[in-house]
């Protein structure tokens, strides 16, 4: 990545990161005996006893019910890959800062000195009583799927792997609006997804859930189909769920006649392939910092173009999803984040700009103040409808 | 405990605890693209890469170098005992608030859904890259000894079980000043410690390290001596280190002629036993909220009396020790907290009031602003002298 060039302590980035990006604060000043006796001994014993008698009171009398653990093992960090827990910590601090700034939620980065899935599951289970929700982050595929599934099954608090579902939710929101402004039904689109990692798998699943039947996924070896002998269990499942027209071959083969390209890998796609897409094509080239299809190239062949970058219109950014999703889950006291809650989040994000749709405005900007309240409200309502609220 | 009476949401204690006592804050506002691109993608990748290249930079560019994990399994909480992780959380939040308010340190409560020592050691090792130091809290004896020892041996950051060493450091500070105002040398005192749990064992060890040779420790079954067949490994070690005069029998037997009583259990001691102590006796009755010897009784037989309560003079309170100890360790980049660093902390606490000593002023009050800087400075200096600074 070009942005990782060198260590320059005097640059704005390094100056901003000096001492880290987070701080803890005490909500009560402890400057005299009276304050200390309420917040700590002997007063706190009353609160402990009340919770011991009625565990549900922990939600009311501790900070954990609105506290997210941002958990990573540092194996799949941004475009940097497996850089380990210490080097991943600045990203997790950034994520925690986003939870605070966008949704007013408290959040703590937890980076792990293990990459073993069994150990990761166990350690998160063990620290779970400290938190109200678990945001898994930058854990490499396919381990991320198993880790999330086992934690979802075993914990009674929301567990959410943002690299999967955050991306998928925003892609669905954007795609629904892109279909609307090009006068098509979501269900009629033929979609090609480039990348069968965390984001690719989750995008495929949420698009299927939203009613898109014709999806082909490609990884670095070409289109994922049941005839391939090199598939991981997750990709084998993907092969059985997608590719109903049974295409095989390369990305170029998949793109011929496709309506939508969703790029969630760093693999570049050449202009000749893009040119074979159907009329009014939709191109989401989300790789950062270098989109799979350069925006100027994409615009020559597509009606709607989105990227992951903040310096182009239509930025597909997870920050549109995860702050509101956790806020809504916490508002409802949700024990999990259901598939319906993700669909509700996608609908809410899309609806924010429904009255102002344009080819360069299919999603709100990350700083649109309407987003988090809309998402939180939709997610909380769906949690109640799904019976996971408390 | 009388203070644990009932759940009254309208009382000051419960109102103060509503929503918890801690909050996270972002040190940088994320209100526009420029800020986001510095604190998060793409800028943060530069910081991650720099740390991946040189792990020592994590200290400078993340918050962890001044971040304490307050870790508990909820097995020995205040006078409440084994109430579990959720009910222990208000105490850990209080402790984190104390770190912030007294030493300006960030701190995160981590309560654990396991009481197995192997699992506790492993989970703390796994989350350790997220933190600059580990404060173990309210973990029952004898498991606390093994857990602390194994973590100290395996981690390169400070590990400190406050129930042991915080108490021991302040007891030593107080005892040195109590000896001074009663014109005796520390080494000449005969000391009886009531309680062979976390605090009792640590008090015995620090007093031995400070030069007190004649110490007897009593547990609920009487004086700990090598002839007993019911000793845990930790108590057997204690028997070999203490009780050089070979006393056996009850607390009353131990107290006859003793100079000092240090109570770190809830076991009451009767006035007849106290009356048998040597002239100019020193009584530290630290059980909370009910001291082992009632202060008015103690004053009839002792020259100096201290308790653990804030409503009497001479409060022996861990908050005199742990904030400054961690601050000093962090200032020095210490990889561990050595025995000498604890002794240095005790000396520094005592010296704060050296010029104003009186029978009712052998330790500073918790709110004395001189304490934390003095302790931090002494601890950091000793870390350098001990070769554990970085």
XYZ file of C-alpha atoms in Angstrom:
780
model
C 0.000 0.000 0.000
C 1.338 3.386 -0.939
C 0.041 4.911 2.266
C 2.270 2.763 4.436
C 5.425 4.347 3.112
C 7.599 5.314 6.047
C 7.868 6.216 9.695
C 7.863 9.995 9.968
C 7.166 11.113 13.549
C 6.601 14.688 12.434
C 3.846 13.828 9.944
C 0.204 14.618 10.828
C -0.698 10.924 11.030
C 2.006 10.062 13.547
C 1.462 13.216 15.541
C -2.218 12.401 15.865
C -1.455 8.854 17.039
C 1.052 9.884 19.732
C -0.125 8.361 23.020
C -2.949 6.554 21.276
C -6.396 7.734 20.297
C -8.505 6.682 23.280
C -8.882 7.703 26.887
C -10.937 6.415 29.747
C -12.824 8.737 31.994
C -14.556 8.389 35.306
C -18.117 9.665 35.152
C -17.892 10.696 38.785
C -15.207 12.813 40.437
C -13.510 11.039 43.340
C -12.169 14.040 45.171
C -13.509 13.477 48.656
C -14.470 10.743 51.106
C -18.162 10.996 50.382
C -17.664 10.402 46.657
C -15.278 7.536 47.320
C -17.679 5.890 49.750
C -20.471 5.964 47.153
C -18.486 4.903 44.090
C -16.169 2.509 45.868
C -16.190 0.985 49.336
C -18.367 0.656 51.251
C -21.219 1.815 48.966
C -20.366 -0.259 45.917
C -21.015 -3.437 47.913
C -24.732 -2.645 47.802
C -24.640 -2.622 44.007
C -22.605 -5.827 43.863
C -25.047 -7.561 46.191
C -28.043 -6.386 44.188
C -26.516 -7.775 40.973
C -25.575 -11.026 42.697
C -29.237 -11.354 43.706
C -30.575 -10.313 40.289
C -28.041 -10.582 37.431
C -30.330 -8.572 35.140
C -29.406 -5.482 37.173
C -25.877 -5.577 35.709
C -27.343 -4.021 32.599
C -28.565 -1.034 34.560
C -25.722 -0.512 37.024
C -22.579 -1.153 35.014
C -21.272 0.305 31.791
C -21.218 -3.025 29.983
C -24.688 -2.896 28.418
C -23.476 -0.232 25.975
C -19.856 -1.388 25.759
C -18.365 -3.019 22.673
C -15.216 -5.131 22.660
C -13.388 -4.639 19.362
C -11.591 -7.976 19.129
C -8.839 -8.837 16.666
C -5.963 -11.242 16.310
C -4.277 -8.976 13.781
C -4.292 -11.518 10.962
C -6.113 -9.535 8.255
C -5.533 -5.844 8.943
C -6.555 -3.384 6.217
C -4.425 -4.159 3.194
C -1.513 -5.124 5.415
C -2.420 -8.717 6.177
C -1.121 -10.632 9.172
C 0.753 -7.999 11.160
C -0.002 -9.311 14.649
C -1.844 -7.864 17.636
C 0.419 -4.954 18.580
C 0.542 -3.529 15.065
C -3.220 -4.008 14.697
C -3.980 -1.992 17.820
C -4.068 1.445 16.114
C -6.863 0.196 13.830
C -8.822 -1.185 16.781
C -8.388 2.099 18.653
C -9.689 3.850 15.559
C -12.683 1.552 15.448
C -13.387 2.209 19.115
C -13.157 5.942 18.430
C -15.692 5.520 15.616
C -18.120 3.757 17.966
C -17.799 6.678 20.349
C -17.952 9.492 17.816
C -20.673 8.092 15.574
C -22.936 6.275 18.042
C -21.916 7.467 21.503
C -20.991 3.920 22.485
C -18.118 2.942 24.745
C -15.696 0.513 23.216
C -12.432 -1.205 24.152
C -9.857 -2.674 21.760
C -8.851 -6.234 22.659
C -6.003 -7.578 20.540
C -5.118 -11.197 21.060
C -1.833 -13.032 21.353
C -3.210 -16.102 19.626
C -4.469 -16.976 16.162
C -5.899 -20.367 17.088
C -9.690 -20.415 16.508
C -10.379 -22.583 19.568
C -8.362 -20.236 21.741
C -9.969 -17.123 20.265
C -13.445 -18.515 20.887
C -12.514 -19.453 24.437
C -10.878 -16.143 25.357
C -13.817 -14.123 24.028
C -16.243 -16.331 25.958
C -14.202 -15.791 29.105
C -14.049 -11.993 28.864
C -17.647 -11.677 27.635
C -19.128 -10.782 31.067
C -17.188 -7.503 30.806
C -18.957 -6.398 27.614
C -22.348 -5.801 26.035
C -21.311 -6.804 22.529
C -18.439 -8.255 20.530
C -17.257 -6.653 17.285
C -14.842 -9.039 15.585
C -12.385 -7.224 13.356
C -9.652 -8.046 10.866
C -9.591 -11.798 11.510
C -8.583 -13.715 8.414
C -10.876 -16.025 6.455
C -11.872 -18.791 6.692
C -11.160 -18.774 10.462
C -13.422 -15.735 10.903
C -16.520 -17.691 9.854
C -16.057 -20.469 12.380
C -15.067 -18.069 15.169
C -18.087 -15.873 14.653
C -20.491 -18.794 14.358
C -19.267 -20.437 17.551
C -19.396 -17.175 19.491
C -22.883 -16.368 18.221
C -24.043 -19.796 19.311
C -22.499 -19.646 22.770
C -22.929 -16.022 23.903
C -26.110 -14.164 24.784
C -24.805 -10.787 23.618
C -24.496 -9.457 20.052
C -21.528 -10.830 18.093
C -20.786 -9.178 14.760
C -17.839 -9.643 12.424
C -17.770 -6.236 10.819
C -15.557 -7.174 7.868
C -18.320 -9.535 6.828
C -21.577 -7.957 7.777
C -20.746 -4.275 7.917
C -19.630 -4.394 4.320
C -22.519 -6.615 3.262
C -25.142 -4.359 4.835
C -23.839 -1.247 3.103
C -23.441 -3.056 -0.226
C -27.064 -4.143 -0.082
C -28.213 -0.625 0.801
C -26.242 0.810 -2.098
C -27.325 -1.847 -4.543
C -30.997 -1.392 -3.795
C -30.702 2.334 -4.521
C -28.559 1.710 -7.607
C -31.275 -0.613 -8.927
C -33.940 1.985 -8.200
C -32.277 4.766 -10.134
C -31.645 2.468 -13.080
C -35.300 1.322 -13.005
C -34.714 -2.317 -12.158
C -35.886 -4.727 -9.510
C -33.256 -6.049 -7.136
C -34.387 -9.604 -7.852
C -33.736 -9.253 -11.571
C -30.071 -8.367 -11.247
C -27.271 -10.717 -12.177
C -24.440 -10.072 -9.729
C -20.752 -10.980 -9.803
C -18.788 -10.767 -6.584
C -14.996 -10.672 -6.768
C -13.542 -12.148 -3.590
C -14.646 -15.100 -1.474
C -13.167 -13.927 1.800
C -15.024 -12.428 4.738
C -16.714 -9.637 2.792
C -17.409 -11.686 -0.350
C -19.130 -14.501 1.490
C -21.228 -12.119 3.578
C -22.189 -10.023 0.537
C -23.318 -13.144 -1.297
C -25.423 -14.277 1.636
C -27.119 -10.948 2.307
C -27.870 -10.425 -1.406
C -29.423 -13.894 -1.525
C -31.464 -13.078 1.559
C -32.602 -9.846 -0.113
C -33.947 -11.798 -3.081
C -31.181 -11.706 -5.647
C -31.117 -15.151 -7.142
C -28.375 -14.949 -9.719
C -25.018 -14.437 -8.060
C -21.608 -15.683 -9.108
C -18.636 -15.385 -6.800
C -15.056 -15.498 -8.014
C -11.898 -15.986 -5.997
C -8.301 -15.770 -7.195
C -8.729 -19.061 -9.073
C -11.887 -18.080 -10.916
C -15.593 -18.639 -10.475
C -16.633 -20.632 -7.423
C -18.673 -23.618 -8.618
C -19.470 -27.067 -7.323
C -17.200 -28.716 -9.856
C -14.057 -27.293 -8.253
C -12.035 -29.626 -6.063
C -10.099 -26.895 -4.259
C -12.924 -25.376 -2.218
C -12.821 -24.808 1.530
C -16.002 -25.836 3.350
C -17.183 -22.216 3.309
C -16.599 -21.891 -0.427
C -18.261 -25.241 -1.052
C -21.339 -23.918 0.766
C -21.102 -20.761 -1.347
C -20.961 -22.878 -4.510
C -24.163 -24.628 -3.479
C -25.952 -21.350 -2.679
C -24.849 -19.283 -5.677
C -24.126 -19.614 -9.371
C -27.488 -21.039 -10.366
C -26.621 -20.607 -14.045
C -23.574 -22.816 -13.521
C -20.934 -20.561 -15.017
C -17.311 -21.642 -14.808
C -14.053 -20.031 -15.805
C -12.544 -16.637 -15.097
C -13.797 -13.284 -13.827
C -14.070 -12.219 -17.472
C -16.419 -15.125 -18.169
C -18.558 -14.195 -15.171
C -18.779 -10.517 -16.103
C -20.086 -11.100 -19.627
C -23.659 -9.844 -19.480
C -23.650 -9.270 -15.709
C -25.578 -6.319 -14.272
C -23.515 -5.804 -11.149
C -19.865 -6.125 -10.165
C -19.052 -6.086 -6.454
C -15.302 -6.028 -5.875
C -14.226 -6.958 -2.358
C -10.698 -8.063 -3.132
C -7.604 -6.333 -4.398
C -7.708 -8.148 -7.708
C -7.767 -5.715 -10.634
C -10.306 -6.255 -13.411
C -9.381 -5.167 -16.933
C -11.460 -2.799 -19.012
C -12.148 -5.410 -21.688
C -14.013 -7.540 -19.137
C -15.904 -4.582 -17.714
C -16.967 -3.598 -21.212
C -18.770 -6.947 -21.578
C -21.209 -6.171 -18.746
C -24.900 -5.568 -19.476
C -26.250 -2.057 -20.216
C -26.775 0.210 -17.201
C -24.113 -1.765 -15.340
C -23.472 -1.151 -11.658
C -19.852 -1.297 -10.493
C -18.881 -1.331 -6.812
C -15.074 -1.474 -6.789
C -14.387 -1.473 -3.060
C -10.717 -2.398 -2.722
C -8.737 0.209 -0.789
C -6.746 2.213 -1.666
C -6.771 0.888 -5.250
C -10.253 -0.035 -6.560
C -10.488 -3.197 -8.692
C -11.708 -1.002 -11.545
C -10.400 2.554 -11.760
C -13.346 4.960 -11.340
C -12.751 6.678 -14.710
C -12.714 3.299 -16.451
C -15.815 2.179 -14.567
C -17.705 5.315 -15.564
C -17.087 4.569 -19.239
C -19.076 1.334 -18.935
C -21.425 1.687 -15.969
C -24.465 3.734 -15.001
C -23.570 3.717 -11.293
C -20.118 3.509 -9.740
C -19.189 3.210 -6.062
C -15.841 2.736 -4.315
C -14.505 2.355 -0.786
C -12.682 5.664 -0.977
C -13.676 8.906 0.662
C -12.392 11.026 -2.242
C -14.999 9.696 -4.694
C -18.810 9.831 -4.525
C -20.761 6.811 -3.280
C -18.325 5.647 -0.620
C -19.300 2.178 0.588
C -18.082 2.549 4.163
C -18.836 0.189 7.050
C -19.188 3.174 9.339
C -22.663 3.613 7.829
C -23.621 0.302 9.436
C -21.826 -0.865 12.572
C -22.394 2.137 14.894
C -26.145 2.121 14.353
C -26.395 -1.665 14.391
C -24.754 -1.931 17.821
C -26.647 1.104 19.126
C -29.950 -0.436 18.027
C -29.054 -3.841 19.430
C -28.140 -2.228 22.764
C -31.287 -0.075 22.779
C -33.338 -3.257 22.482
C -31.163 -5.265 24.864
C -30.767 -7.711 21.987
C -29.173 -11.064 22.744
C -27.947 -11.423 19.159
C -27.915 -9.718 15.787
C -30.216 -11.645 13.488
C -30.144 -11.768 9.684
C -33.331 -9.730 9.681
C -31.670 -7.042 11.779
C -28.907 -6.753 9.154
C -31.512 -6.491 6.395
C -33.349 -3.840 8.410
C -30.097 -1.898 8.792
C -29.491 -2.026 5.037
C -33.008 -0.816 4.334
C -32.639 2.038 6.809
C -29.325 3.195 5.328
C -30.771 3.190 1.838
C -33.922 5.010 2.884
C -31.983 7.916 4.344
C -31.217 9.112 0.793
C -34.302 7.678 -0.916
C -35.698 11.138 -1.605
C -32.490 12.498 -3.082
C -31.241 9.588 -5.195
C -28.782 10.237 -8.010
C -26.131 8.123 -9.710
C -23.537 9.779 -7.462
C -25.731 9.586 -4.341
C -26.855 6.023 -3.734
C -25.675 6.001 -0.101
C -25.439 8.707 2.554
C -22.029 10.099 3.374
C -20.455 8.765 6.578
C -21.125 12.105 8.271
C -24.834 12.261 7.483
C -26.375 12.703 10.949
C -29.572 10.903 9.931
C -27.870 7.542 9.465
C -27.148 6.247 12.972
C -30.565 7.112 14.470
C -32.334 5.558 11.464
C -30.271 2.376 11.582
C -30.496 2.067 15.375
C -34.248 2.494 15.320
C -34.783 -0.054 12.530
C -32.454 -2.578 14.154
C -34.038 -2.229 17.598
C -37.518 -2.622 16.133
C -36.453 -5.733 14.240
C -34.843 -7.183 17.367
C -38.205 -6.946 19.092
C -39.973 -8.475 16.077
C -37.445 -11.327 15.993
C -37.889 -12.036 19.692
C -34.258 -11.421 20.629
C -34.867 -8.222 22.627
C -34.923 -8.221 26.411
C -21.960 -6.823 55.684
C -24.419 -4.242 56.959
C -23.784 -2.061 53.934
C -25.223 -4.596 51.516
C -28.732 -4.324 52.878
C -31.167 -3.853 50.020
C -31.790 -2.700 46.480
C -33.083 0.869 46.577
C -32.888 2.499 43.131
C -33.546 5.930 44.610
C -30.629 5.831 47.042
C -27.504 7.898 46.313
C -25.373 4.778 45.762
C -27.669 3.292 43.129
C -28.280 6.621 41.462
C -24.540 7.159 41.131
C -24.071 3.699 39.591
C -26.825 4.069 36.981
C -25.264 3.372 33.564
C -21.948 2.482 35.152
C -19.103 4.669 36.323
C -16.812 4.703 33.290
C -16.880 6.144 29.807
C -14.547 5.931 26.875
C -13.597 8.975 24.907
C -11.915 9.557 21.600
C -9.006 11.957 21.933
C -9.632 13.183 18.423
C -12.901 14.416 16.922
C -13.942 12.458 13.827
C -16.251 14.992 12.299
C -14.859 15.279 8.788
C -13.060 13.281 6.101
C -9.681 14.722 6.908
C -9.888 13.627 10.552
C -11.153 10.192 9.571
C -8.364 9.715 7.036
C -5.732 10.503 9.677
C -7.183 8.526 12.591
C -8.573 5.654 10.535
C -8.089 4.580 6.927
C -5.973 5.215 5.043
C -3.660 7.053 7.494
C -3.685 4.522 10.300
C -2.032 1.971 8.016
C 1.199 3.967 8.273
C 1.168 3.584 12.039
C 0.362 -0.123 11.827
C 3.207 -0.669 9.377
C 5.641 1.252 11.542
C 4.751 -0.885 14.583
C 4.941 -4.072 12.515
C 8.466 -3.031 11.547
C 9.447 -1.947 15.072
C 7.198 -3.340 17.836
C 8.708 -0.916 20.363
C 6.750 1.859 18.631
C 3.490 0.405 20.017
C 4.383 2.076 23.293
C 4.473 5.488 21.664
C 1.590 5.237 19.201
C -1.117 3.358 21.089
C -2.783 3.951 24.419
C -1.667 0.643 25.893
C 1.563 1.802 27.503
C -0.429 3.632 30.177
C -3.422 1.298 30.213
C -4.218 -1.047 33.110
C -6.445 -4.109 32.861
C -8.278 -4.598 36.159
C -8.810 -8.347 36.046
C -11.065 -10.339 38.358
C -12.925 -13.608 38.416
C -15.235 -12.315 41.132
C -14.308 -14.973 43.689
C -13.226 -12.752 46.604
C -15.056 -9.449 46.279
C -14.880 -7.069 49.251
C -16.560 -8.831 52.164
C -19.005 -10.494 49.791
C -16.934 -13.464 48.690
C -17.544 -15.411 45.497
C -20.256 -13.389 43.744
C -19.143 -14.006 40.157
C -17.977 -11.733 37.363
C -21.128 -9.697 36.675
C -21.662 -8.764 40.313
C -17.954 -7.951 40.695
C -17.994 -5.502 37.794
C -19.056 -2.418 39.828
C -15.964 -2.853 42.021
C -13.697 -3.176 38.983
C -15.266 -0.080 37.449
C -14.591 1.707 40.720
C -10.988 0.571 40.654
C -10.617 1.785 37.077
C -12.111 5.118 38.119
C -9.536 5.325 40.915
C -6.681 4.736 38.450
C -8.033 7.597 36.356
C -8.820 10.030 39.148
C -5.732 9.429 41.284
C -3.032 8.758 38.699
C -4.450 9.864 35.357
C -4.128 6.324 34.013
C -6.529 4.646 31.615
C -7.945 1.401 32.858
C -10.437 -1.238 31.714
C -12.314 -3.737 33.900
C -12.049 -7.306 32.646
C -14.212 -9.759 34.564
C -13.823 -13.393 33.696
C -16.280 -16.209 33.152
C -13.894 -18.770 34.597
C -12.353 -19.496 37.983
C -9.868 -22.083 36.753
C -6.288 -20.885 37.383
C -4.952 -22.376 34.145
C -7.685 -20.653 32.169
C -7.224 -17.334 33.966
C -3.480 -17.391 33.275
C -4.093 -18.224 29.630
C -6.789 -15.608 29.030
C -4.694 -12.856 30.598
C -1.695 -13.890 28.501
C -3.863 -13.768 25.394
C -5.295 -10.304 26.000
C -2.004 -8.886 27.312
C -0.982 -7.202 24.003
C -3.927 -4.850 24.569
C -2.579 -3.515 27.865
C 0.424 -1.943 29.562
C -0.136 -3.590 32.924
C -2.312 -6.120 34.731
C -3.925 -5.353 38.084
C -5.338 -8.572 39.496
C -8.229 -7.933 41.874
C -10.449 -9.898 44.227
C -9.247 -13.360 43.205
C -9.475 -15.795 46.080
C -6.502 -17.361 47.861
C -4.632 -19.591 47.354
C -5.352 -19.441 43.585
C -4.293 -15.785 43.473
C -0.696 -16.658 44.385
C -0.214 -19.148 41.587
C -2.012 -16.999 39.037
C 0.069 -13.937 39.823
C 3.337 -15.872 39.865
C 2.702 -17.515 36.512
C 1.662 -14.234 34.893
C 4.678 -12.414 36.307
C 6.940 -15.115 34.897
C 5.357 -15.160 31.454
C 4.504 -11.522 30.680
C 6.837 -8.603 30.020
C 4.471 -6.007 31.505
C 3.785 -5.226 35.182
C 1.515 -7.719 36.939
C 0.313 -6.749 40.412
C -2.254 -8.430 42.636
C -3.466 -5.423 44.563
C -5.167 -7.336 47.378
C -1.745 -8.708 48.228
C 0.761 -6.019 47.486
C -1.275 -2.847 47.677
C -2.226 -3.695 51.240
C 1.273 -4.881 52.118
C 2.932 -1.721 50.813
C 0.678 0.580 52.827
C 0.988 -1.592 55.969
C 4.772 -1.352 55.749
C 4.622 2.417 55.229
C 2.335 2.803 58.247
C 4.321 0.453 60.447
C 7.589 2.222 59.809
C 6.064 5.512 60.880
C 4.331 3.891 63.852
C 7.683 2.510 64.977
C 9.285 5.923 64.544
C 6.796 7.768 66.718
C 7.065 5.095 69.412
C 10.878 5.281 69.285
C 11.573 1.773 68.079
C 13.438 0.180 65.222
C 11.385 -1.730 62.697
C 13.667 -4.735 63.078
C 13.023 -4.993 66.802
C 9.269 -5.381 66.530
C 7.453 -8.624 67.163
C 4.515 -8.756 64.753
C 1.368 -10.863 64.692
C -0.633 -11.021 61.461
C -4.220 -12.253 61.587
C -5.137 -13.813 58.254
C -3.147 -15.977 55.869
C -5.000 -15.049 52.694
C -3.823 -12.743 49.955
C -3.140 -9.749 52.198
C -1.727 -11.718 55.115
C 0.813 -13.601 53.045
C 1.930 -10.444 51.235
C 2.177 -8.460 54.479
C 4.339 -11.166 56.034
C 6.647 -11.212 53.032
C 7.091 -7.449 52.727
C 7.696 -7.085 56.468
C 10.330 -9.814 56.283
C 11.904 -8.046 53.321
C 11.903 -4.806 55.323
C 13.904 -6.441 58.101
C 11.306 -7.573 60.632
C 12.471 -10.973 61.770
C 9.866 -11.963 64.305
C 6.507 -12.455 62.651
C 3.752 -14.900 63.528
C 0.810 -15.425 61.204
C -2.503 -16.864 62.354
C -5.333 -18.209 60.252
C -8.765 -19.343 61.404
C -7.196 -22.457 62.963
C -4.529 -20.633 64.940
C -0.866 -19.863 64.510
C 0.734 -21.078 61.275
C 3.706 -23.289 62.204
C 5.610 -26.110 60.574
C 4.084 -28.681 62.898
C 0.622 -28.261 61.400
C -0.542 -30.921 58.952
C -3.337 -28.847 57.397
C -1.245 -26.242 55.566
C -1.602 -25.370 51.899
C 1.716 -25.065 50.034
C 1.589 -21.286 50.446
C 1.006 -21.546 54.193
C 3.727 -24.177 54.507
C 6.108 -21.719 52.889
C 4.850 -19.055 55.285
C 5.506 -21.385 58.230
C 9.091 -21.819 57.077
C 9.635 -18.076 56.631
C 7.946 -16.820 59.807
C 7.454 -17.752 63.450
C 11.135 -18.030 64.342
C 10.212 -18.300 68.028
C 8.100 -21.350 67.241
C 4.878 -20.291 68.917
C 1.859 -22.527 68.556
C -1.750 -22.214 69.631
C -4.319 -19.492 69.258
C -4.308 -15.818 68.349
C -4.349 -15.079 72.091
C -1.126 -17.064 72.518
C 0.484 -15.167 69.657
C -0.516 -11.750 70.956
C 0.961 -12.188 74.422
C 3.887 -9.779 74.461
C 3.609 -8.872 70.766
C 4.379 -5.297 69.667
C 2.213 -5.202 66.573
C -1.127 -6.651 65.501
C -1.978 -6.542 61.801
C -5.533 -7.708 61.159
C -6.300 -8.622 57.557
C -9.240 -10.934 58.161
C -12.726 -10.509 59.541
C -11.906 -12.492 62.679
C -12.654 -10.470 65.817
C -10.020 -10.394 68.574
C -11.163 -10.018 72.170
C -9.969 -7.311 74.515
C -8.376 -9.776 76.915
C -5.956 -10.889 74.189
C -5.241 -7.340 73.089
C -4.508 -6.400 76.687
C -1.661 -8.934 76.742
C 0.314 -7.097 74.050
C 3.587 -5.353 74.900
C 3.684 -1.691 75.993
C 3.348 0.900 73.231
C 1.489 -1.647 71.148
C 0.586 -0.919 67.527
C -2.787 -2.182 66.278
C -3.767 -2.172 62.600
C -7.292 -3.625 62.505
C -8.009 -3.477 58.787
C -11.140 -5.583 58.315
C -13.933 -3.635 56.617
C -16.455 -2.512 57.673
C -15.911 -4.115 61.109
C -12.312 -3.903 62.355
C -10.963 -6.983 64.167
C -10.517 -4.805 67.249
C -12.959 -1.955 67.797
C -11.025 1.340 67.647
C -12.075 2.418 71.150
C -10.922 -0.921 72.571
C -7.684 -0.721 70.617
C -6.954 2.754 71.951
C -7.186 1.498 75.528
C -4.236 -0.821 74.942
C -2.210 0.603 72.052
C -0.085 3.663 71.336
C -0.994 3.706 67.646
C -4.198 2.474 66.006
C -5.043 2.239 62.313
C -8.045 0.821 60.461
C -9.225 0.354 56.900
C -12.085 2.797 57.384
C -12.296 6.325 56.074
C -14.145 7.584 59.154
C -11.209 6.992 61.516
C -7.687 8.453 61.422
C -4.846 6.404 59.909
C -6.774 4.750 57.124
C -4.710 1.959 55.591
C -6.036 2.243 52.041
C -4.584 0.577 48.953
C -5.316 3.715 46.978
C -2.175 5.166 48.577
C -0.175 2.549 46.677
C -1.528 1.167 43.408
C -2.063 4.381 41.413
C 1.487 5.606 42.005
C 3.016 2.150 41.595
C 1.506 1.679 38.136
C 2.216 5.285 37.159
C 5.861 4.881 38.157
C 6.163 1.534 36.420
C 4.690 3.042 33.246
C 6.903 6.135 33.490
C 9.927 3.836 33.513
C 8.527 1.450 30.907
C 9.052 -1.257 33.532
C 8.685 -4.855 32.408
C 7.738 -5.967 35.923
C 7.170 -4.706 39.454
C 10.044 -5.945 41.586
C 10.083 -6.470 45.349
C 12.388 -3.454 45.611
C 9.870 -1.324 43.750
C 7.226 -2.253 46.344
C 9.624 -1.391 49.160
C 10.400 1.915 47.447
C 6.678 2.653 47.202
C 6.223 1.961 50.919
C 9.131 4.232 51.792
C 7.760 7.009 49.608
C 4.268 6.812 51.141
C 5.714 6.972 54.651
C 8.034 9.857 53.848
C 5.179 12.036 52.636
C 4.117 12.551 56.268
C 7.550 12.097 57.872
C 7.665 15.733 58.916
C 4.231 15.754 60.481
C 4.096 12.403 62.273
C 1.614 11.880 65.088
C -0.124 8.825 66.522
C -3.148 9.721 64.401
C -1.107 10.603 61.313
C 1.170 7.724 60.374
C -0.010 7.659 56.752
C -1.213 10.375 54.385
C -4.917 10.576 53.657
C -6.002 9.104 50.296
C -6.547 12.622 48.956
C -3.099 13.956 49.820
C -1.869 15.222 46.424
C 1.767 14.536 47.323
C 1.334 10.780 47.424
C 1.032 9.650 43.800
C 3.914 11.765 42.447
C 6.161 10.655 45.321
C 5.320 6.984 44.852
C 5.575 7.137 41.060
C 8.944 8.825 41.204
C 10.369 6.353 43.741
C 9.011 3.355 41.842
C 10.323 4.555 38.478
C 13.762 5.235 39.957
C 13.855 1.780 41.519
C 12.786 0.182 38.221
C 15.837 1.717 36.591
C 18.068 0.602 39.474
C 16.679 -2.929 39.223
C 17.267 -3.084 35.485
C 13.623 -3.654 34.557
C 13.066 -0.260 32.893
C 13.046 0.127 29.133
